[in-house]
Short mmCIF file of C-alpha atoms and ligand atoms in Angstrom, two decimals:
data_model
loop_
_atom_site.label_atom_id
_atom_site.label_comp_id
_atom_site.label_asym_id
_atom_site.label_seq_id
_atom_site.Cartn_x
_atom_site.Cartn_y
_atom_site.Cartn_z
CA UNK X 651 6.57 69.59 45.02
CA UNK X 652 4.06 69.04 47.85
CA UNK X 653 4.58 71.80 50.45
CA UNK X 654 3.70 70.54 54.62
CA UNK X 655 2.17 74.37 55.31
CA UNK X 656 -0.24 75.24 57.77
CA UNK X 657 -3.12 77.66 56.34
CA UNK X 658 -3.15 80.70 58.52
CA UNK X 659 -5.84 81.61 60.27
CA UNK X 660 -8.20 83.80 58.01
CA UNK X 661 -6.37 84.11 55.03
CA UNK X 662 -8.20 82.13 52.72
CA UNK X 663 -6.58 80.65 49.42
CA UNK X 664 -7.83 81.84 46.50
CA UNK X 665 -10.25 80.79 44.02
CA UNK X 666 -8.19 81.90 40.84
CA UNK X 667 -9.19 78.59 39.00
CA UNK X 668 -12.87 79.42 38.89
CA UNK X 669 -13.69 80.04 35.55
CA UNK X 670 -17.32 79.86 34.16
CA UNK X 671 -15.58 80.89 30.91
CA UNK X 672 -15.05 78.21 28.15
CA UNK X 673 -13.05 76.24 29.15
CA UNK X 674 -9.93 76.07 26.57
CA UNK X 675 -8.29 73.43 25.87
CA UNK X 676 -9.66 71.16 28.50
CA UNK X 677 -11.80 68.25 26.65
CA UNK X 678 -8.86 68.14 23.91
CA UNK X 679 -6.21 67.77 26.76
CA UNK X 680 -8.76 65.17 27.99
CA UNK X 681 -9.10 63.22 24.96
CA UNK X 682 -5.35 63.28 24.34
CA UNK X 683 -5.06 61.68 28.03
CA UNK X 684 -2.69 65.08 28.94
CA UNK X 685 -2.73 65.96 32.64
CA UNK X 686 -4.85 68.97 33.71
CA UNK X 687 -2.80 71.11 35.87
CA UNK X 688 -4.06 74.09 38.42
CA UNK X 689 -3.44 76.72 36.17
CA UNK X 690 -5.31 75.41 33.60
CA UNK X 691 -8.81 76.30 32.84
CA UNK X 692 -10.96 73.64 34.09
CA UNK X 693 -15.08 73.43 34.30
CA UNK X 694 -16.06 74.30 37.84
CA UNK X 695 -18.03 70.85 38.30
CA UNK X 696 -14.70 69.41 37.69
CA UNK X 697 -13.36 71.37 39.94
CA UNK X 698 -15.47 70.71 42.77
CA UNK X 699 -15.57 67.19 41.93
CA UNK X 700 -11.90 67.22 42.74
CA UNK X 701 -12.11 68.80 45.97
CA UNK X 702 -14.83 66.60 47.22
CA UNK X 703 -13.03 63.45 46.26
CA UNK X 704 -9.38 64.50 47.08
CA UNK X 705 -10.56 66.09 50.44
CA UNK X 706 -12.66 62.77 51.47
CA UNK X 707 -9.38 60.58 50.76
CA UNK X 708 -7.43 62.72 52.45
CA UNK X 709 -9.74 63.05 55.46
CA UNK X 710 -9.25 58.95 55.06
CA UNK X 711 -5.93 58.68 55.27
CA UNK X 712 -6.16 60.72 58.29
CA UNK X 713 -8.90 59.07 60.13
CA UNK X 714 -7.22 55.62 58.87
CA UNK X 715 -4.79 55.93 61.51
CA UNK X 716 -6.90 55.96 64.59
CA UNK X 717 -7.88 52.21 64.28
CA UNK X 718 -4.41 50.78 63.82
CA UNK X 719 -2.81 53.53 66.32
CA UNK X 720 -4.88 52.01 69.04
CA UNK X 721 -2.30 48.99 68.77
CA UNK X 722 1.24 50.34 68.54
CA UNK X 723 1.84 49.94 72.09
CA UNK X 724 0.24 46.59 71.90
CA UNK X 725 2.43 45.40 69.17
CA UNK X 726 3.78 41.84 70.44
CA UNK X 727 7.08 42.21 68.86
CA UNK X 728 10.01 45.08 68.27
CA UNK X 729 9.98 44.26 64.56
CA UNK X 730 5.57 44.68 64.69
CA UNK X 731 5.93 47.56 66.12
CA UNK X 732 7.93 49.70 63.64
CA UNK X 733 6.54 48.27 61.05
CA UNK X 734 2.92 49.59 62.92
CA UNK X 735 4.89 52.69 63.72
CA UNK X 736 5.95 53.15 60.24
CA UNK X 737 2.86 52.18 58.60
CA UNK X 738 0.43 54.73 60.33
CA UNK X 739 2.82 57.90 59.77
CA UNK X 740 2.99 56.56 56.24
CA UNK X 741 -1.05 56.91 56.52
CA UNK X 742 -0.22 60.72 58.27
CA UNK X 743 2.16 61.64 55.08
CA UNK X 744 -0.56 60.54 52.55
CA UNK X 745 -3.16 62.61 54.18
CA UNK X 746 -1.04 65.41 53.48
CA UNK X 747 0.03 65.15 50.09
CA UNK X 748 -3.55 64.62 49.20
CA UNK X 749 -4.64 67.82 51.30
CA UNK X 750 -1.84 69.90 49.49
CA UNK X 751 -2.66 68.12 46.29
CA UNK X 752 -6.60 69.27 46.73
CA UNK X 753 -5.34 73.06 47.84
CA UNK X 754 -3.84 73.54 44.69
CA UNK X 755 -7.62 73.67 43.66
CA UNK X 756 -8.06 76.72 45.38
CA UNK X 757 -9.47 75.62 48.51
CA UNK X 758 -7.84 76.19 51.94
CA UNK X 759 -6.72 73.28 54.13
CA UNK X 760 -8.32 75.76 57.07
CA UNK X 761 -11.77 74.98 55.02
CA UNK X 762 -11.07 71.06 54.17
CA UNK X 763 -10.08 70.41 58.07
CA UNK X 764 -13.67 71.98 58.91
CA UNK X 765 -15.66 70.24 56.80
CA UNK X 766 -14.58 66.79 58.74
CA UNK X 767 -15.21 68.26 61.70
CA UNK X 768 -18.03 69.71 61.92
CA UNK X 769 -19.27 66.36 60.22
CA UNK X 770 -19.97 67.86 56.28
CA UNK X 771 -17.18 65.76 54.98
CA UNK X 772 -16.87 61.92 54.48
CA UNK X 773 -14.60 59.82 54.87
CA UNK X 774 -14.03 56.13 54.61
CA UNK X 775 -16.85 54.13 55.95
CA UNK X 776 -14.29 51.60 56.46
CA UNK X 777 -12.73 53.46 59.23
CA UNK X 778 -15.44 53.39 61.76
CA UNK X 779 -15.32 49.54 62.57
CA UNK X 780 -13.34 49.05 65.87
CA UNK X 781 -9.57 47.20 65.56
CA UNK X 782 -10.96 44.07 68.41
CA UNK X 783 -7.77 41.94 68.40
CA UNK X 784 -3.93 41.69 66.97
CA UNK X 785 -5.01 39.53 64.36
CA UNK X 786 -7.41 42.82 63.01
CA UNK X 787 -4.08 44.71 62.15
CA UNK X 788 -2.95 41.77 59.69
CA UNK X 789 -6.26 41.76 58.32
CA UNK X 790 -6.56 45.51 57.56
CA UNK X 791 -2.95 45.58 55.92
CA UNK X 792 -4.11 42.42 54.05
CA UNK X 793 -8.15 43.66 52.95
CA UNK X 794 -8.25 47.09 53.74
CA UNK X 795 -5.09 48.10 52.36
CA UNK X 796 -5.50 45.57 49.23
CA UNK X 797 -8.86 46.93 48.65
CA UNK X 798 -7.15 50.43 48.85
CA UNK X 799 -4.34 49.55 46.38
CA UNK X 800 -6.92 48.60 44.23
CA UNK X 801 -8.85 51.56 43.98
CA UNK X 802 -5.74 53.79 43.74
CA UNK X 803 -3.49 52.34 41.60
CA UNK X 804 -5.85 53.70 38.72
CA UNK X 805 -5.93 57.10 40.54
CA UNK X 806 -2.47 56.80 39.44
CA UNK X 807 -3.89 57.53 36.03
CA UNK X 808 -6.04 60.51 37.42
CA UNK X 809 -6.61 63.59 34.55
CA UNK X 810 -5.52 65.90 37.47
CA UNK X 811 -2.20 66.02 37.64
CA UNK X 812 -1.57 66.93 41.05
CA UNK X 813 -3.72 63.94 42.49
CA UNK X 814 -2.15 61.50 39.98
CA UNK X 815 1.77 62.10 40.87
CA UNK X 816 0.53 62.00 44.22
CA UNK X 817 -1.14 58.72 44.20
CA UNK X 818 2.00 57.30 42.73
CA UNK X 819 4.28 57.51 46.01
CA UNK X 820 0.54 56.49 47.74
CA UNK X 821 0.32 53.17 45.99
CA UNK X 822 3.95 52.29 46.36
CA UNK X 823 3.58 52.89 50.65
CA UNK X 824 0.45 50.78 50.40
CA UNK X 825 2.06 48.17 48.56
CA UNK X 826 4.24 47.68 51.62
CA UNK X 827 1.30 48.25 53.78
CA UNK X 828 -0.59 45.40 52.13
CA UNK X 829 2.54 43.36 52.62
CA UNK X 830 3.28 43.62 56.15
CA UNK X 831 -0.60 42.66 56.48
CA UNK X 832 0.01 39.22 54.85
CA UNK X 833 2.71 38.42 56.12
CA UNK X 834 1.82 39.04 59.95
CA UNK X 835 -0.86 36.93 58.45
CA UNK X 836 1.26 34.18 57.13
CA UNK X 837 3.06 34.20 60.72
CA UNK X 838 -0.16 33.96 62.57
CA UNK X 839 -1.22 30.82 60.49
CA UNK X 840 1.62 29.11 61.05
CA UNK X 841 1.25 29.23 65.08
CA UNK X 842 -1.43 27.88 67.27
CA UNK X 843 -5.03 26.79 66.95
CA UNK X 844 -5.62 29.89 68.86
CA UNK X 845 -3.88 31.93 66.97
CA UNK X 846 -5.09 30.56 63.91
CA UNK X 847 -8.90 31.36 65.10
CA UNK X 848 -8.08 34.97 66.16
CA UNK X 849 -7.49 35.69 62.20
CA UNK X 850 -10.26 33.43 61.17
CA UNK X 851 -12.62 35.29 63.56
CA UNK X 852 -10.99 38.60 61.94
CA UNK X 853 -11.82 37.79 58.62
CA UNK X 854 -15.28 37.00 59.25
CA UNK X 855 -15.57 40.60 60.64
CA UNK X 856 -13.67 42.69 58.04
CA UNK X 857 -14.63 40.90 54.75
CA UNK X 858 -17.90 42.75 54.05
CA UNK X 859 -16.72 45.77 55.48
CA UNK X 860 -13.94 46.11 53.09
CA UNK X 861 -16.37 45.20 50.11
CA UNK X 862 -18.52 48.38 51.01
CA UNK X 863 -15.28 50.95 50.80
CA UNK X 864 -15.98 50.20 46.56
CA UNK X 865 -18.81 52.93 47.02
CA UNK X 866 -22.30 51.90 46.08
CA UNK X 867 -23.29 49.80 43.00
CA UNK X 868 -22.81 51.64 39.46
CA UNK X 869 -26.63 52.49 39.11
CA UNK X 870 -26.37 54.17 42.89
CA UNK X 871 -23.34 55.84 42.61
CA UNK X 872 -23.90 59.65 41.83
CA UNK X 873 -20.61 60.76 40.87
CA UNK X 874 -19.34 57.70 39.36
CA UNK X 875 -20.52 57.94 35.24
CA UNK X 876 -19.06 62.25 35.70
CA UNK X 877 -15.74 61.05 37.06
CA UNK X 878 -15.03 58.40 34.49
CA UNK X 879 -15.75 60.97 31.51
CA UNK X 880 -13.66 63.52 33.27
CA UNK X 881 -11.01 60.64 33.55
CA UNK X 882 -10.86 61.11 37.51
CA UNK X 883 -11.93 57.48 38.17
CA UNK X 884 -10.71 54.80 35.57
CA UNK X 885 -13.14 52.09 36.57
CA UNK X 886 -16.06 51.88 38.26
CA UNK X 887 -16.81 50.66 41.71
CA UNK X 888 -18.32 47.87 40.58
CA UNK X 889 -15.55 47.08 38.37
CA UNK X 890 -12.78 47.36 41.26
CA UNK X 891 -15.06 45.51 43.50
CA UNK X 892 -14.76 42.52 41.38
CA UNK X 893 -11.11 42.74 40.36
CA UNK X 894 -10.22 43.34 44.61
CA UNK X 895 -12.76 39.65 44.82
CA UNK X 896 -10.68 38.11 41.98
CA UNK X 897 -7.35 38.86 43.57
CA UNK X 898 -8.29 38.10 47.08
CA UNK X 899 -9.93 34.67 46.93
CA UNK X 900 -6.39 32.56 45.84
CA UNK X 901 -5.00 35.15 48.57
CA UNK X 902 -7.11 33.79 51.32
CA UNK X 903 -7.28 29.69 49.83
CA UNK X 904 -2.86 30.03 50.52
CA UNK X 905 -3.39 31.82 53.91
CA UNK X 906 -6.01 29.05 54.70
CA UNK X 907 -8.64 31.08 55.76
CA UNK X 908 -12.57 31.13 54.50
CA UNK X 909 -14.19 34.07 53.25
CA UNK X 910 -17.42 34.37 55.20
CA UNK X 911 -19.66 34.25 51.88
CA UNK X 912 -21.43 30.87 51.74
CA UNK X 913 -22.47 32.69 47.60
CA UNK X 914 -18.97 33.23 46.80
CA UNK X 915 -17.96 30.74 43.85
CA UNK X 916 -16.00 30.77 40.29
CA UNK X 917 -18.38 31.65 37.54
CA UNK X 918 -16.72 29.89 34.44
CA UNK X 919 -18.79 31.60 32.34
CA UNK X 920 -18.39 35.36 33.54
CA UNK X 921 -14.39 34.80 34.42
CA UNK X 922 -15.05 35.98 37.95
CA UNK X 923 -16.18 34.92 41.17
CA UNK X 924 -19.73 35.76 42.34
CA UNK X 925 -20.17 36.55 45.03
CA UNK X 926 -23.43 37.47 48.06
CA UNK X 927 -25.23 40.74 48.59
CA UNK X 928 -24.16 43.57 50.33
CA UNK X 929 -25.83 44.65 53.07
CA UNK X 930 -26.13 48.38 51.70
CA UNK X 931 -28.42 49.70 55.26
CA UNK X 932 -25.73 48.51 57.18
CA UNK X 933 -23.20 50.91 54.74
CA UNK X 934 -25.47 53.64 54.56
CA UNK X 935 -26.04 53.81 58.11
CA UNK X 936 -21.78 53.92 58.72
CA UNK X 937 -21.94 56.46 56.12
CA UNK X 938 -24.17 58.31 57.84
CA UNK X 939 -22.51 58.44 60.95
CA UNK X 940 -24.44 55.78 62.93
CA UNK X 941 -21.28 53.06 62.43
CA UNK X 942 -19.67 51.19 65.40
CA UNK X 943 -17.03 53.60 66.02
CA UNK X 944 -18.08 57.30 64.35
CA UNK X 945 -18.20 58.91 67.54
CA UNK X 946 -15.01 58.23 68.89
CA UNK X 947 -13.30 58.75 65.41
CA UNK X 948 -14.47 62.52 65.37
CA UNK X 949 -13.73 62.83 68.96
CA UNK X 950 -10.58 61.51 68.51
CA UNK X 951 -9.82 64.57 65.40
CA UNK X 952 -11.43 66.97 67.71
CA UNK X 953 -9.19 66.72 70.00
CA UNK X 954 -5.67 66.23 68.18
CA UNK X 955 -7.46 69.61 66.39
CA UNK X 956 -8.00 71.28 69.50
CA UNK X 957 -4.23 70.04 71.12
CA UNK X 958 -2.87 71.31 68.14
CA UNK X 959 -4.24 74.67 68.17
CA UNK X 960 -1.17 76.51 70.19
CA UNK X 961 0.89 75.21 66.83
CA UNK X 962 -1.33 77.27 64.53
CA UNK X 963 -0.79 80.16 66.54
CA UNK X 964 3.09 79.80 67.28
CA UNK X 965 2.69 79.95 63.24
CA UNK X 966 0.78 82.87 62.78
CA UNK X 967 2.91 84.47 65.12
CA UNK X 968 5.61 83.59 63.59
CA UNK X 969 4.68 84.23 60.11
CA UNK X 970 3.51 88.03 61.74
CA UNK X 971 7.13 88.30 62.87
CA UNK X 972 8.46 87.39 59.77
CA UNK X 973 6.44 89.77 57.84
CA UNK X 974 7.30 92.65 60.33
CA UNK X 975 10.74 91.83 59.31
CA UNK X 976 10.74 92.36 56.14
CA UNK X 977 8.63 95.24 55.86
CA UNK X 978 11.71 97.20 57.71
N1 3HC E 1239 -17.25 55.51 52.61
C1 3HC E 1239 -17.85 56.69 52.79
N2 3HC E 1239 -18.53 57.31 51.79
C2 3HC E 1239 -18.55 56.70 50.59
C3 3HC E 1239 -17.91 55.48 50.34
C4 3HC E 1239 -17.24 54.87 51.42
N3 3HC E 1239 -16.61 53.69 51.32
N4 3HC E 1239 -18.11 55.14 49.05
C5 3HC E 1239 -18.85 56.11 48.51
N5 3HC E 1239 -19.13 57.05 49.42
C6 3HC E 1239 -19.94 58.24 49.27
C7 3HC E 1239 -19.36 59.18 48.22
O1 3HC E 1239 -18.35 60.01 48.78
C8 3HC E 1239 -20.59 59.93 47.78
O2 3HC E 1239 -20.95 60.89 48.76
P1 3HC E 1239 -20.81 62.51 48.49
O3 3HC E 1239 -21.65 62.81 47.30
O4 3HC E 1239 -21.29 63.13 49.74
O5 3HC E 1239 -19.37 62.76 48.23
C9 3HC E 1239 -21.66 58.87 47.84
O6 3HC E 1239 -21.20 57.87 48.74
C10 3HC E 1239 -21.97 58.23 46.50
O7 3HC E 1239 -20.85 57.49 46.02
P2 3HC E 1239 -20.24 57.66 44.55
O8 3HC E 1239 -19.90 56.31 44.05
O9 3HC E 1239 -21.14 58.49 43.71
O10 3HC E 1239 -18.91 58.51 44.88
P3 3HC E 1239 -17.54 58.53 44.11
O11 3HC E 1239 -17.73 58.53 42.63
O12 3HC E 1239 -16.74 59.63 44.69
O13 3HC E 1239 -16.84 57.12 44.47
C11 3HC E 1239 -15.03 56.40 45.89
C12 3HC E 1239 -16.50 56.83 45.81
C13 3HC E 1239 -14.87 55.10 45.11
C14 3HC E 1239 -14.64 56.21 47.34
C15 3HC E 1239 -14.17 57.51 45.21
O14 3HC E 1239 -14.44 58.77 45.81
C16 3HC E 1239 -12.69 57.28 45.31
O15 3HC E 1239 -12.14 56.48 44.58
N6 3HC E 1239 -11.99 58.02 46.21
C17 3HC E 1239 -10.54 58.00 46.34
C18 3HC E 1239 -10.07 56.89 47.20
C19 3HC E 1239 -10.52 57.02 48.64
O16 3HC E 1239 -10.99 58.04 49.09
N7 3HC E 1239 -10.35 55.94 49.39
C20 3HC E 1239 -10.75 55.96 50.79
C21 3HC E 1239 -10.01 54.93 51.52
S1 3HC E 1239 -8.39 55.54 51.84
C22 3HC E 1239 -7.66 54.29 52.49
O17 3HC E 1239 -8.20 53.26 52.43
C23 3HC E 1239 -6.36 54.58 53.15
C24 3HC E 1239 -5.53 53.39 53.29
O18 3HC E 1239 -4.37 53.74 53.92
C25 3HC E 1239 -6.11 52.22 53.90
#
């Protein structure tokens, strides 16, 4: 369904969804919870909405790799290593289905790849804190990944149909991703004091972190109340904040490990754990590009862009070729 194509160099896709006519058909398909599909008409806020979102996840996945590929040659173990190996090209195949799922939208990958270049385009804050030690990779399939499960699993359920089959084979990677996480954990625990304090320390470092890739509180987030009517998000971040809280603390009491929240308790009353304040500056200022690691993430993409450019071209040529071709 998902096509791996490059976008040639100045052809741009089209916009053929725009439509600032009525758009028929699209709150009934809504309120009867049927998928909206590209060649439906759709509200251009919607639209756009779409591309932003699908575009920064993709741009995620992408950038998600960089921090775990620094440690595939490190991996102490055969059987580490391809799972590492097949873990971050499972990260390289989502960022494509999610590009190909937001060019259905009319926008070109050519425009989508820009965008995170040249810096207009997010992507997870999550991504810019630096991978220090072995124990870091159990602890991202573990909390990043579980966090990401989380907040995906209900873009399963996604109005846009595109996004939502694609998040299905997304979820079911990350499941595995989460996995392998844990159990590297589990291993880990059960070996030396040493050992034991590597994912300790780990925690400690990726536990508020992984909190902030929710998005800001409900009353801060922009997008959030438009997305939920439009059925793109489910829940709010809030919401998945505090389910990913509930599921992680009996996670972390079997693994042995303390979550480095002196607030974080069982509130009998609410049915959920509280838990402390986030330290929003420190997300803001990641989001903004000032995080540990931004710098050498987008130098990283530069380059792999820039490496990659003679492929681009062998494809226009060979798409020039092809065309010549046919025209006889
Ligand atoms: N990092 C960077 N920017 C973030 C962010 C985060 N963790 N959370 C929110 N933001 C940005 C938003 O993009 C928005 O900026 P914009 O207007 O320039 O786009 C702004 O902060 C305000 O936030 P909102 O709550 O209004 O934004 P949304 O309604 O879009 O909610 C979201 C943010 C929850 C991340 C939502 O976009 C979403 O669910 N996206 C899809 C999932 C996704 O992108 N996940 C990224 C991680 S992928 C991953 O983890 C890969 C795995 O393999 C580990």
């Amino acid at each position: 369904m998902y096509t791996q194509a490059l976008d040639l160099p100045g052809v741009q896709a089209t916009d053929s969804a725009v439509t600032e006519a009525p758009c028929v058909g699209f709150d009934e398909k809504l309120a009867a919870d049927i998928k909206i599909e590209p060649s439906d008409p759709m509200p251009d806020a919607y639209r756009k909405t779409l591309i932003r979102q699908i575009s920064q996840h993709a741009h995620s996945e992408i950038v998600g790799m960089l921090p775990e590929g620094n440690w595939i040659t490190r991996a102490p173990t055969l059987k580490r290593k391809a799972i590492l190996l097949a873990k971050v090209q499972d990260e390289g195949g989502h960022g494509l289905y999610l590009y190909a799922a937001a060019e259905t939208l009319g926008v070109s990958r050519d425009t989508m790849v820009a965008a995170l270049l040249d810096g207009s385009a997010k992507y997870s804050s999550i991504f810019n804190y630096p991978t220090l030690s072995w124990a870091d990779i159990g602890v991202i399939g573990w909390l990043v990944d579980g966090a990401a499960i989380t907040n995906q699993v209900p873009l399963c359920r996604c109005s846009y149909g595109p996004y939502a089959r694609a998040m299905v084979r997304v979820c079911k990677e990350e499941s595995f991703h989460q996995r392998q996480g844990y159990d590297l954990l589990v291993a880990m625990m059960k070996g030396s004091a040493a050992q034991r304090a590597m994912v300790q320390e780990a925690v400690d470092r990726w536990w508020w972190p992984v909190l902030m890739m929710f998005g800001p509180h409900d009353q801060d987030s922009v997008h959030g109340a438009t997305s939920m009517k439009w059925g793109i998000k489910r829940f709010s971040n809030d919401d998945l904040r505090q389910k990913f809280v509930d599921a992680t603390v009996p996670q972390a009491e079997v693994l042995g490990v303390t979550l480095p929240d002196p607030d974080l308790k069982w509130n009998a009353e609410r049915g959920h754990y509280d838990f402390g304040a986030i330290d929003w500056n420190e997300f803001w200022q990641v989001v903004k590009g000032n995080g540990p690691c931004n710098r050498e993430r987008m130098a990283a993409r530069i380059k792999a862009h820039e490496d990659g450019a003679w492929v681009r071209e062998a494809a226009r040529v060979h798409a020039e070729k092809k065309t010549a071709r046919q025209a006889h």
